PDB file of C-alpha atoms in Angstrom:
ATOM      1  CA  MET V 251     -51.911 -34.028  10.158  1.00 45.00           C
ATOM      2  CA  THR V 252     -48.820 -35.172   8.298  1.00 43.00           C
ATOM      3  CA  SER V 253     -49.091 -32.229   6.000  1.00 45.00           C
ATOM      4  CA  SER V 254     -49.153 -29.785   8.912  1.00 45.00           C
ATOM      5  CA  THR V 255     -45.950 -31.448  10.484  1.00 49.00           C
ATOM      6  CA  GLY V 256     -44.095 -31.113   7.258  1.00 49.00           C
ATOM      7  CA  SER V 257     -44.979 -27.478   6.930  1.00 47.00           C
ATOM      8  CA  ASP V 258     -43.799 -26.909  10.567  1.00 49.00           C
ATOM      9  CA  ARG V 259     -40.547 -28.538   9.793  1.00 47.00           C
ATOM     10  CA  VAL V 260     -39.992 -26.231   6.741  1.00 39.00           C
ATOM     11  CA  ILE V 261     -40.745 -23.090   8.899  1.00 39.00           C
ATOM     12  CA  ASN V 262     -38.553 -24.358  11.637  1.00 45.00           C
ATOM     13  CA  ARG V 263     -35.598 -24.907   9.171  1.00 43.00           C
ATOM     14  CA  ARG V 264     -36.104 -21.451   7.740  1.00 42.00           C
ATOM     15  CA  VAL V 265     -35.977 -19.918  11.276  1.00 36.00           C
ATOM     16  CA  LEU V 266     -32.800 -21.847  11.968  1.00 36.00           C
ATOM     17  CA  LEU V 267     -31.134 -20.721   8.762  1.00 36.00           C
ATOM     18  CA  ILE V 268     -32.151 -17.052   9.520  1.00 36.00           C
ATOM     19  CA  ALA V 269     -30.723 -17.281  13.013  1.00 37.00           C
ATOM     20  CA  ALA V 270     -27.557 -18.887  11.885  1.00 39.00           C
ATOM     21  CA  GLY V 271     -27.093 -16.116   9.232  1.00 39.00           C
ATOM     22  CA  ALA V 272     -27.547 -13.476  11.898  1.00 36.00           C
ATOM     23  CA  LEU V 273     -24.942 -15.054  14.187  1.00 34.00           C
ATOM     24  CA  SER V 274     -22.480 -15.321  11.230  1.00 35.00           C
ATOM     25  CA  SER V 275     -23.019 -11.635  10.438  1.00 33.00           C
ATOM     26  CA  THR V 276     -22.536 -10.649  14.106  1.00 29.00           C
ATOM     27  CA  ALA V 277     -19.339 -12.709  14.147  1.00 30.00           C
ATOM     28  CA  LEU V 278     -18.016 -10.919  11.061  1.00 26.00           C
ATOM     29  CA  LEU V 279     -19.005  -7.472  12.516  1.00 25.00           C
ATOM     30  CA  GLY V 280     -17.119  -8.415  15.626  1.00 25.00           C
ATOM     31  CA  CYS V 281     -13.969  -9.157  13.729  1.00 24.00           C
ATOM     32  CA  SER V 282     -14.285  -5.920  11.794  1.00 25.00           C
ATOM     33  CA  THR V 283     -14.874  -3.916  15.015  1.00 24.00           C
ATOM     34  CA  ARG V 284     -11.942  -5.567  16.708  1.00 28.00           C
ATOM     35  CA  ALA V 285      -9.577  -4.759  13.741  1.00 31.00           C
ATOM     36  CA  THR V 286     -10.678  -1.170  13.886  1.00 33.00           C
ATOM     37  CA  ASN V 287     -10.124  -0.794  17.594  1.00 34.00           C
ATOM     38  CA  ASP V 288      -6.730  -2.378  17.330  1.00 38.00           C
ATOM     39  CA  ALA V 289      -5.737   0.160  14.802  1.00 41.00           C
ATOM     40  CA  SER V 290      -7.016   2.947  16.820  1.00 43.00           C
ATOM     41  CA  ALA V 291      -5.194   1.621  19.891  1.00 42.00           C
ATOM     42  CA  THR V 292      -1.912   1.487  18.042  1.00 54.00           C
ATOM     43  CA  GLY V 293      -2.393   4.748  16.199  1.00 84.00           C
ATOM     44  CA  GLU V 294      -0.973   3.016  13.134  1.00 90.00           C
ATOM     45  CA  PHE V 295      -1.959   3.504   9.469  1.00 96.00           C
ATOM     46  CA  GLU V 296      -5.039   1.804   8.322  1.00 95.00           C
ATOM     47  CA  PHE V 297      -5.882   1.876   4.641  1.00 96.00           C
ATOM     48  CA  ARG V 298      -9.490   3.295   4.084  1.00 94.00           C
ATOM     49  CA  GLU V 299      -9.466   4.920   0.489  1.00 95.00           C
ATOM     50  CA  PRO V 300      -6.861   6.070  -2.078  1.00 97.00           C
ATOM     51  CA  THR V 301      -5.705   9.714  -2.079  1.00 98.00           C
ATOM     52  CA  PRO V 302      -6.776  11.851  -4.973  1.00 97.00           C
ATOM     53  CA  THR V 303      -3.690  12.230  -7.300  1.00 95.00           C
ATOM     54  CA  ALA V 304      -1.351  15.079  -6.872  1.00 98.00           C
ATOM     55  CA  THR V 305      -2.694  15.618  -3.353  1.00 98.00           C
ATOM     56  CA  VAL V 306      -1.663  14.579   0.335  1.00 98.00           C
ATOM     57  CA  ILE V 307      -3.619  13.760   3.351  1.00 98.00           C
ATOM     58  CA  PRO V 308      -3.965  16.652   5.828  1.00 97.00           C
ATOM     59  CA  GLU V 309      -1.382  16.483   8.534  1.00 97.00           C
ATOM     60  CA  GLU V 310      -3.910  16.180  11.370  1.00 96.00           C
ATOM     61  CA  ARG V 311      -5.315  13.026   9.761  1.00 96.00           C
ATOM     62  CA  ARG V 312      -2.013  11.245   9.050  1.00 97.00           C
ATOM     63  CA  ALA V 313      -0.957   7.991  10.920  1.00 97.00           C
ATOM     64  CA  PRO V 314       2.332   6.631  11.511  1.00 97.00           C
ATOM     65  CA  ALA V 315       3.500   4.021   8.873  1.00 97.00           C
ATOM     66  CA  PRO V 316       4.372   0.564  10.140  1.00 97.00           C
ATOM     67  CA  ALA V 317       8.033  -0.570  10.388  1.00 97.00           C
ATOM     68  CA  PHE V 318       9.014  -3.106   7.855  1.00 97.00           C
ATOM     69  CA  SER V 319      12.217  -4.796   6.624  1.00 97.00           C
ATOM     70  CA  GLY V 320      13.426  -7.009   3.777  1.00 97.00           C
ATOM     71  CA  GLU V 321      16.094  -7.751   1.331  1.00 98.00           C
ATOM     72  CA  LEU V 322      16.947  -5.459  -1.613  1.00 98.00           C
ATOM     73  CA  LEU V 323      17.362  -6.922  -5.162  1.00 98.00           C
ATOM     74  CA  ASP V 324      21.223  -6.836  -4.681  1.00 96.00           C
ATOM     75  CA  GLY V 325      20.897  -9.122  -1.588  1.00 97.00           C
ATOM     76  CA  THR V 326      21.556  -6.611   1.162  1.00 97.00           C
ATOM     77  CA  GLY V 327      19.258  -5.989   3.967  1.00 98.00           C
ATOM     78  CA  PHE V 328      16.817  -3.075   4.368  1.00 98.00           C
ATOM     79  CA  GLU V 329      15.120  -1.496   7.381  1.00 98.00           C
ATOM     80  CA  SER V 330      12.351   1.039   7.049  1.00 98.00           C
ATOM     81  CA  SER V 331      13.957   3.105   9.758  1.00 97.00           C
ATOM     82  CA  SER V 332      16.505   4.278   7.214  1.00 97.00           C
ATOM     83  CA  LEU V 333      13.722   6.456   5.759  1.00 98.00           C
ATOM     84  CA  ALA V 334      13.275   8.355   8.942  1.00 95.00           C
ATOM     85  CA  GLY V 335      13.540  12.132   8.679  1.00 97.00           C
ATOM     86  CA  ASP V 336      13.023  12.259   4.808  1.00 98.00           C
ATOM     87  CA  VAL V 337      10.113  12.334   2.524  1.00 98.00           C
ATOM     88  CA  ALA V 338       9.576   8.914   1.154  1.00 98.00           C
ATOM     89  CA  VAL V 339       8.082   7.405  -1.872  1.00 98.00           C
ATOM     90  CA  ILE V 340       7.380   3.818  -1.783  1.00 98.00           C
ATOM     91  CA  ASN V 341       6.238   2.233  -5.125  1.00 98.00           C
ATOM     92  CA  PHE V 342       4.815  -1.281  -5.507  1.00 98.00           C
ATOM     93  CA  TRP V 343       5.730  -2.776  -8.902  1.00 98.00           C
ATOM     94  CA  GLY V 344       6.576  -5.812 -10.798  1.00 98.00           C
ATOM     95  CA  SER V 345       8.504  -6.687 -13.898  1.00 98.00           C
ATOM     96  CA  TRP V 346       5.283  -8.268 -15.351  1.00 97.00           C
ATOM     97  CA  CYS V 347       3.182  -5.136 -14.663  1.00 97.00           C
ATOM     98  CA  VAL V 348       2.519  -3.308 -17.974  1.00 97.00           C
ATOM     99  CA  PRO V 349       1.621   0.163 -16.275  1.00 98.00           C
ATOM    100  CA  CYS V 350       4.911  -0.161 -14.314  1.00 98.00           C
ATOM    101  CA  ARG V 351       6.922  -0.063 -17.601  1.00 97.00           C
ATOM    102  CA  VAL V 352       5.437   3.407 -18.160  1.00 97.00           C
ATOM    103  CA  GLU V 353       5.312   4.736 -14.656  1.00 98.00           C
ATOM    104  CA  THR V 354       8.903   3.637 -13.548  1.00 98.00           C
ATOM    105  CA  PRO V 355      10.820   5.844 -15.907  1.00 98.00           C
ATOM    106  CA  GLU V 356       8.766   8.810 -14.870  1.00 98.00           C
ATOM    107  CA  PHE V 357       9.448   7.960 -11.123  1.00 98.00           C
ATOM    108  CA  GLN V 358      13.086   7.723 -11.851  1.00 98.00           C
ATOM    109  CA  ALA V 359      12.970  11.144 -13.592  1.00 98.00           C
ATOM    110  CA  VAL V 360      11.474  12.692 -10.337  1.00 98.00           C
ATOM    111  CA  HIS V 361      13.837  10.771  -8.237  1.00 98.00           C
ATOM    112  CA  ALA V 362      16.740  12.282 -10.034  1.00 98.00           C
ATOM    113  CA  ASP V 363      15.410  15.820  -9.520  1.00 98.00           C
ATOM    114  CA  VAL V 364      14.655  15.570  -5.838  1.00 98.00           C
ATOM    115  CA  ALA V 365      17.030  12.967  -4.418  1.00 96.00           C
ATOM    116  CA  ASP V 366      19.311  15.703  -3.069  1.00 97.00           C
ATOM    117  CA  ARG V 367      16.499  17.593  -1.301  1.00 97.00           C
ATOM    118  CA  GLY V 368      15.707  14.935   1.334  1.00 97.00           C
ATOM    119  CA  VAL V 369      13.491  12.593  -0.667  1.00 98.00           C
ATOM    120  CA  GLU V 370      14.081   8.773  -0.554  1.00 98.00           C
ATOM    121  CA  PHE V 371      12.572   6.492  -3.285  1.00 98.00           C
ATOM    122  CA  LEU V 372      11.944   2.722  -2.537  1.00 98.00           C
ATOM    123  CA  GLY V 373      10.565   0.298  -4.846  1.00 98.00           C
ATOM    124  CA  ILE V 374       8.792  -2.914  -3.717  1.00 98.00           C
ATOM    125  CA  ASP V 375       9.075  -5.646  -6.211  1.00 98.00           C
ATOM    126  CA  VAL V 376       6.102  -7.993  -5.710  1.00 97.00           C
ATOM    127  CA  LYS V 377       5.046 -11.317  -7.142  1.00 96.00           C
ATOM    128  CA  ASP V 378       8.107 -11.473  -9.268  1.00 97.00           C
ATOM    129  CA  GLN V 379      11.307 -13.426 -10.027  1.00 97.00           C
ATOM    130  CA  ARG V 380      14.560 -11.710  -8.841  1.00 97.00           C
ATOM    131  CA  GLN V 381      16.299 -12.088 -12.286  1.00 98.00           C
ATOM    132  CA  MET V 382      13.429 -10.656 -14.030  1.00 98.00           C
ATOM    133  CA  ALA V 383      13.200  -7.754 -11.578  1.00 98.00           C
ATOM    134  CA  VAL V 384      16.973  -7.005 -11.820  1.00 98.00           C
ATOM    135  CA  ALA V 385      16.866  -6.936 -15.660  1.00 98.00           C
ATOM    136  CA  PHE V 386      13.763  -4.636 -15.387  1.00 98.00           C
ATOM    137  CA  VAL V 387      15.476  -1.938 -13.329  1.00 98.00           C
ATOM    138  CA  GLU V 388      18.728  -2.231 -15.354  1.00 98.00           C
ATOM    139  CA  ARG V 389      16.937  -1.777 -18.577  1.00 98.00           C
ATOM    140  CA  LEU V 390      14.965   1.346 -17.307  1.00 98.00           C
ATOM    141  CA  GLY V 391      18.014   2.805 -15.644  1.00 98.00           C
ATOM    142  CA  VAL V 392      16.460   2.927 -12.115  1.00 98.00           C
ATOM    143  CA  ALA V 393      18.796   4.395  -9.662  1.00 98.00           C
ATOM    144  CA  TYR V 394      16.827   3.881  -6.425  1.00 98.00           C
ATOM    145  CA  PRO V 395      16.669   0.585  -4.596  1.00 98.00           C
ATOM    146  CA  SER V 396      13.947  -1.896  -4.482  1.00 98.00           C
ATOM    147  CA  VAL V 397      13.000  -4.535  -1.920  1.00 98.00           C
ATOM    148  CA  PHE V 398      12.408  -8.001  -3.254  1.00 98.00           C
ATOM    149  CA  ASP V 399       9.115  -9.071  -1.852  1.00 97.00           C
ATOM    150  CA  PRO V 400       7.679 -11.910  -4.005  1.00 96.00           C
ATOM    151  CA  ARG V 401       5.117 -12.600  -1.169  1.00 94.00           C
ATOM    152  CA  GLY V 402       3.943  -9.115  -0.607  1.00 93.00           C
ATOM    153  CA  GLU V 403       4.914  -9.084   3.069  1.00 94.00           C
ATOM    154  CA  VAL V 404       5.589  -5.293   2.941  1.00 95.00           C
ATOM    155  CA  ALA V 405       2.116  -4.534   1.584  1.00 92.00           C
ATOM    156  CA  MET V 406       0.599  -6.655   4.253  1.00 93.00           C
ATOM    157  CA  ALA V 407       2.267  -4.526   6.921  1.00 95.00           C
ATOM    158  CA  PHE V 408       0.233  -1.565   5.880  1.00 94.00           C
ATOM    159  CA  ARG V 409      -3.109  -2.520   7.445  1.00 93.00           C
ATOM    160  CA  GLY V 410      -5.760  -2.770   4.853  1.00 95.00           C
ATOM    161  CA  PHE V 411      -3.551  -1.724   2.019  1.00 94.00           C
ATOM    162  CA  PRO V 412      -4.817  -3.318  -1.278  1.00 92.00           C
ATOM    163  CA  ALA V 413      -1.772  -5.415  -2.033  1.00 88.00           C
ATOM    164  CA  ASN V 414      -3.152  -6.674  -5.181  1.00 89.00           C
ATOM    165  CA  VAL V 415      -3.232  -3.373  -6.839  1.00 95.00           C
ATOM    166  CA  VAL V 416       0.051  -2.998  -8.770  1.00 97.00           C
ATOM    167  CA  PRO V 417       1.291  -0.442  -9.337  1.00 97.00           C
ATOM    168  CA  SER V 418       0.486   1.564  -6.311  1.00 97.00           C
ATOM    169  CA  THR V 419       2.427   4.190  -4.337  1.00 98.00           C
ATOM    170  CA  ILE V 420       2.538   5.334  -0.677  1.00 98.00           C
ATOM    171  CA  LEU V 421       4.191   8.692   0.288  1.00 98.00           C
ATOM    172  CA  LEU V 422       5.557   9.220   3.798  1.00 98.00           C
ATOM    173  CA  ASP V 423       6.186  12.693   5.446  1.00 98.00           C
ATOM    174  CA  ARG V 424       9.354  13.537   7.233  1.00 97.00           C
ATOM    175  CA  ALA V 425       7.699  12.228  10.458  1.00 97.00           C
ATOM    176  CA  GLY V 426       7.205   8.834   8.994  1.00 97.00           C
ATOM    177  CA  ARG V 427       3.501   9.212   8.664  1.00 98.00           C
ATOM    178  CA  VAL V 428       1.348   8.090   5.730  1.00 98.00           C
ATOM    179  CA  ALA V 429       0.770  11.307   3.664  1.00 98.00           C
ATOM    180  CA  ALA V 430      -0.820   9.689   0.585  1.00 98.00           C
ATOM    181  CA  VAL V 431      -1.866   6.352  -0.973  1.00 98.00           C
ATOM    182  CA  TYR V 432      -2.171   6.174  -4.743  1.00 98.00           C
ATOM    183  CA  THR V 433      -3.685   2.980  -6.298  1.00 97.00           C
ATOM    184  CA  GLY V 434      -2.942   2.472  -9.866  1.00 96.00           C
ATOM    185  CA  GLN V 435      -0.548   4.192 -12.255  1.00 97.00           C
ATOM    186  CA  VAL V 436       0.743   7.714 -11.192  1.00 98.00           C
ATOM    187  CA  ARG V 437       1.914  10.192 -13.705  1.00 98.00           C
ATOM    188  CA  GLY V 438       5.298  11.749 -13.051  1.00 98.00           C
ATOM    189  CA  GLU V 439       3.950  15.311 -12.816  1.00 98.00           C
ATOM    190  CA  ASP V 440       1.403  14.262 -10.272  1.00 98.00           C
ATOM    191  CA  LEU V 441       3.980  12.500  -8.191  1.00 98.00           C
ATOM    192  CA  ARG V 442       6.187  15.549  -8.424  1.00 98.00           C
ATOM    193  CA  ALA V 443       3.374  17.870  -7.212  1.00 98.00           C
ATOM    194  CA  ALA V 444       2.620  15.741  -4.079  1.00 98.00           C
ATOM    195  CA  VAL V 445       6.418  15.425  -3.294  1.00 98.00           C
ATOM    196  CA  GLU V 446       6.685  19.230  -3.455  1.00 98.00           C
ATOM    197  CA  LEU V 447       3.715  19.581  -1.137  1.00 98.00           C
ATOM    198  CA  LEU V 448       5.420  17.562   1.480  1.00 98.00           C
ATOM    199  CA  LEU V 449       8.811  19.131   1.020  1.00 98.00           C
ATOM    200  CA  ALA V 450       7.065  22.623   1.610  1.00 97.00           C
ATOM    201  CA  GLU V 451       5.898  21.482   4.995  1.00 96.00           C
ATOM    202  CA  ASP V 452       7.372  22.905   8.093  1.00 79.00           C
ATOM    203  CA  ARG V 453      10.145  20.737   9.254  1.00 63.00           C
ATOM    204  CA  ALA V 454       9.239  21.437  12.819  1.00 47.00           C
TER     205      ALA V 454
END
């Protein structure tokens, strides 16, 4: 009789554990569904997967980028609204990031070629020290501004964006919609190709 009671207790414990697991999974699914519904309700960008290099997202599938603000490396304020009406290249980097040392000069070369054609470049310096970041851009001759964002707040504004992947790059079209998200190092020629695709789009 005692043996049977012990067996029943083991079975009951297993049933309770399975039930608890099911409730936990349901709760997680509920959170996930709620986040998706919020994104669709606002119509704002939500990251799902990176864009193949040198390509852009079809216009009908683009979503508006979130508004963000911050402080540039030189201490002046920045508002994302200043990018309105132009194609924008937003690059997340850090002075500690080895691929960034290769990528940044190539980005600067593209910037120099297209800056007068309605293309804005903006760096987002993450997980860094300001003096190290300033030395980095000065050493590489970077002419475009960078927001100093040591806590990664700008990345968090882009829903679901993989903030820990540095370097990574987001392109915005003239309407302020996310047109591409590249995770990892981007070659200058691939960036140039994507920018040209956005510049070729009808301004209307």
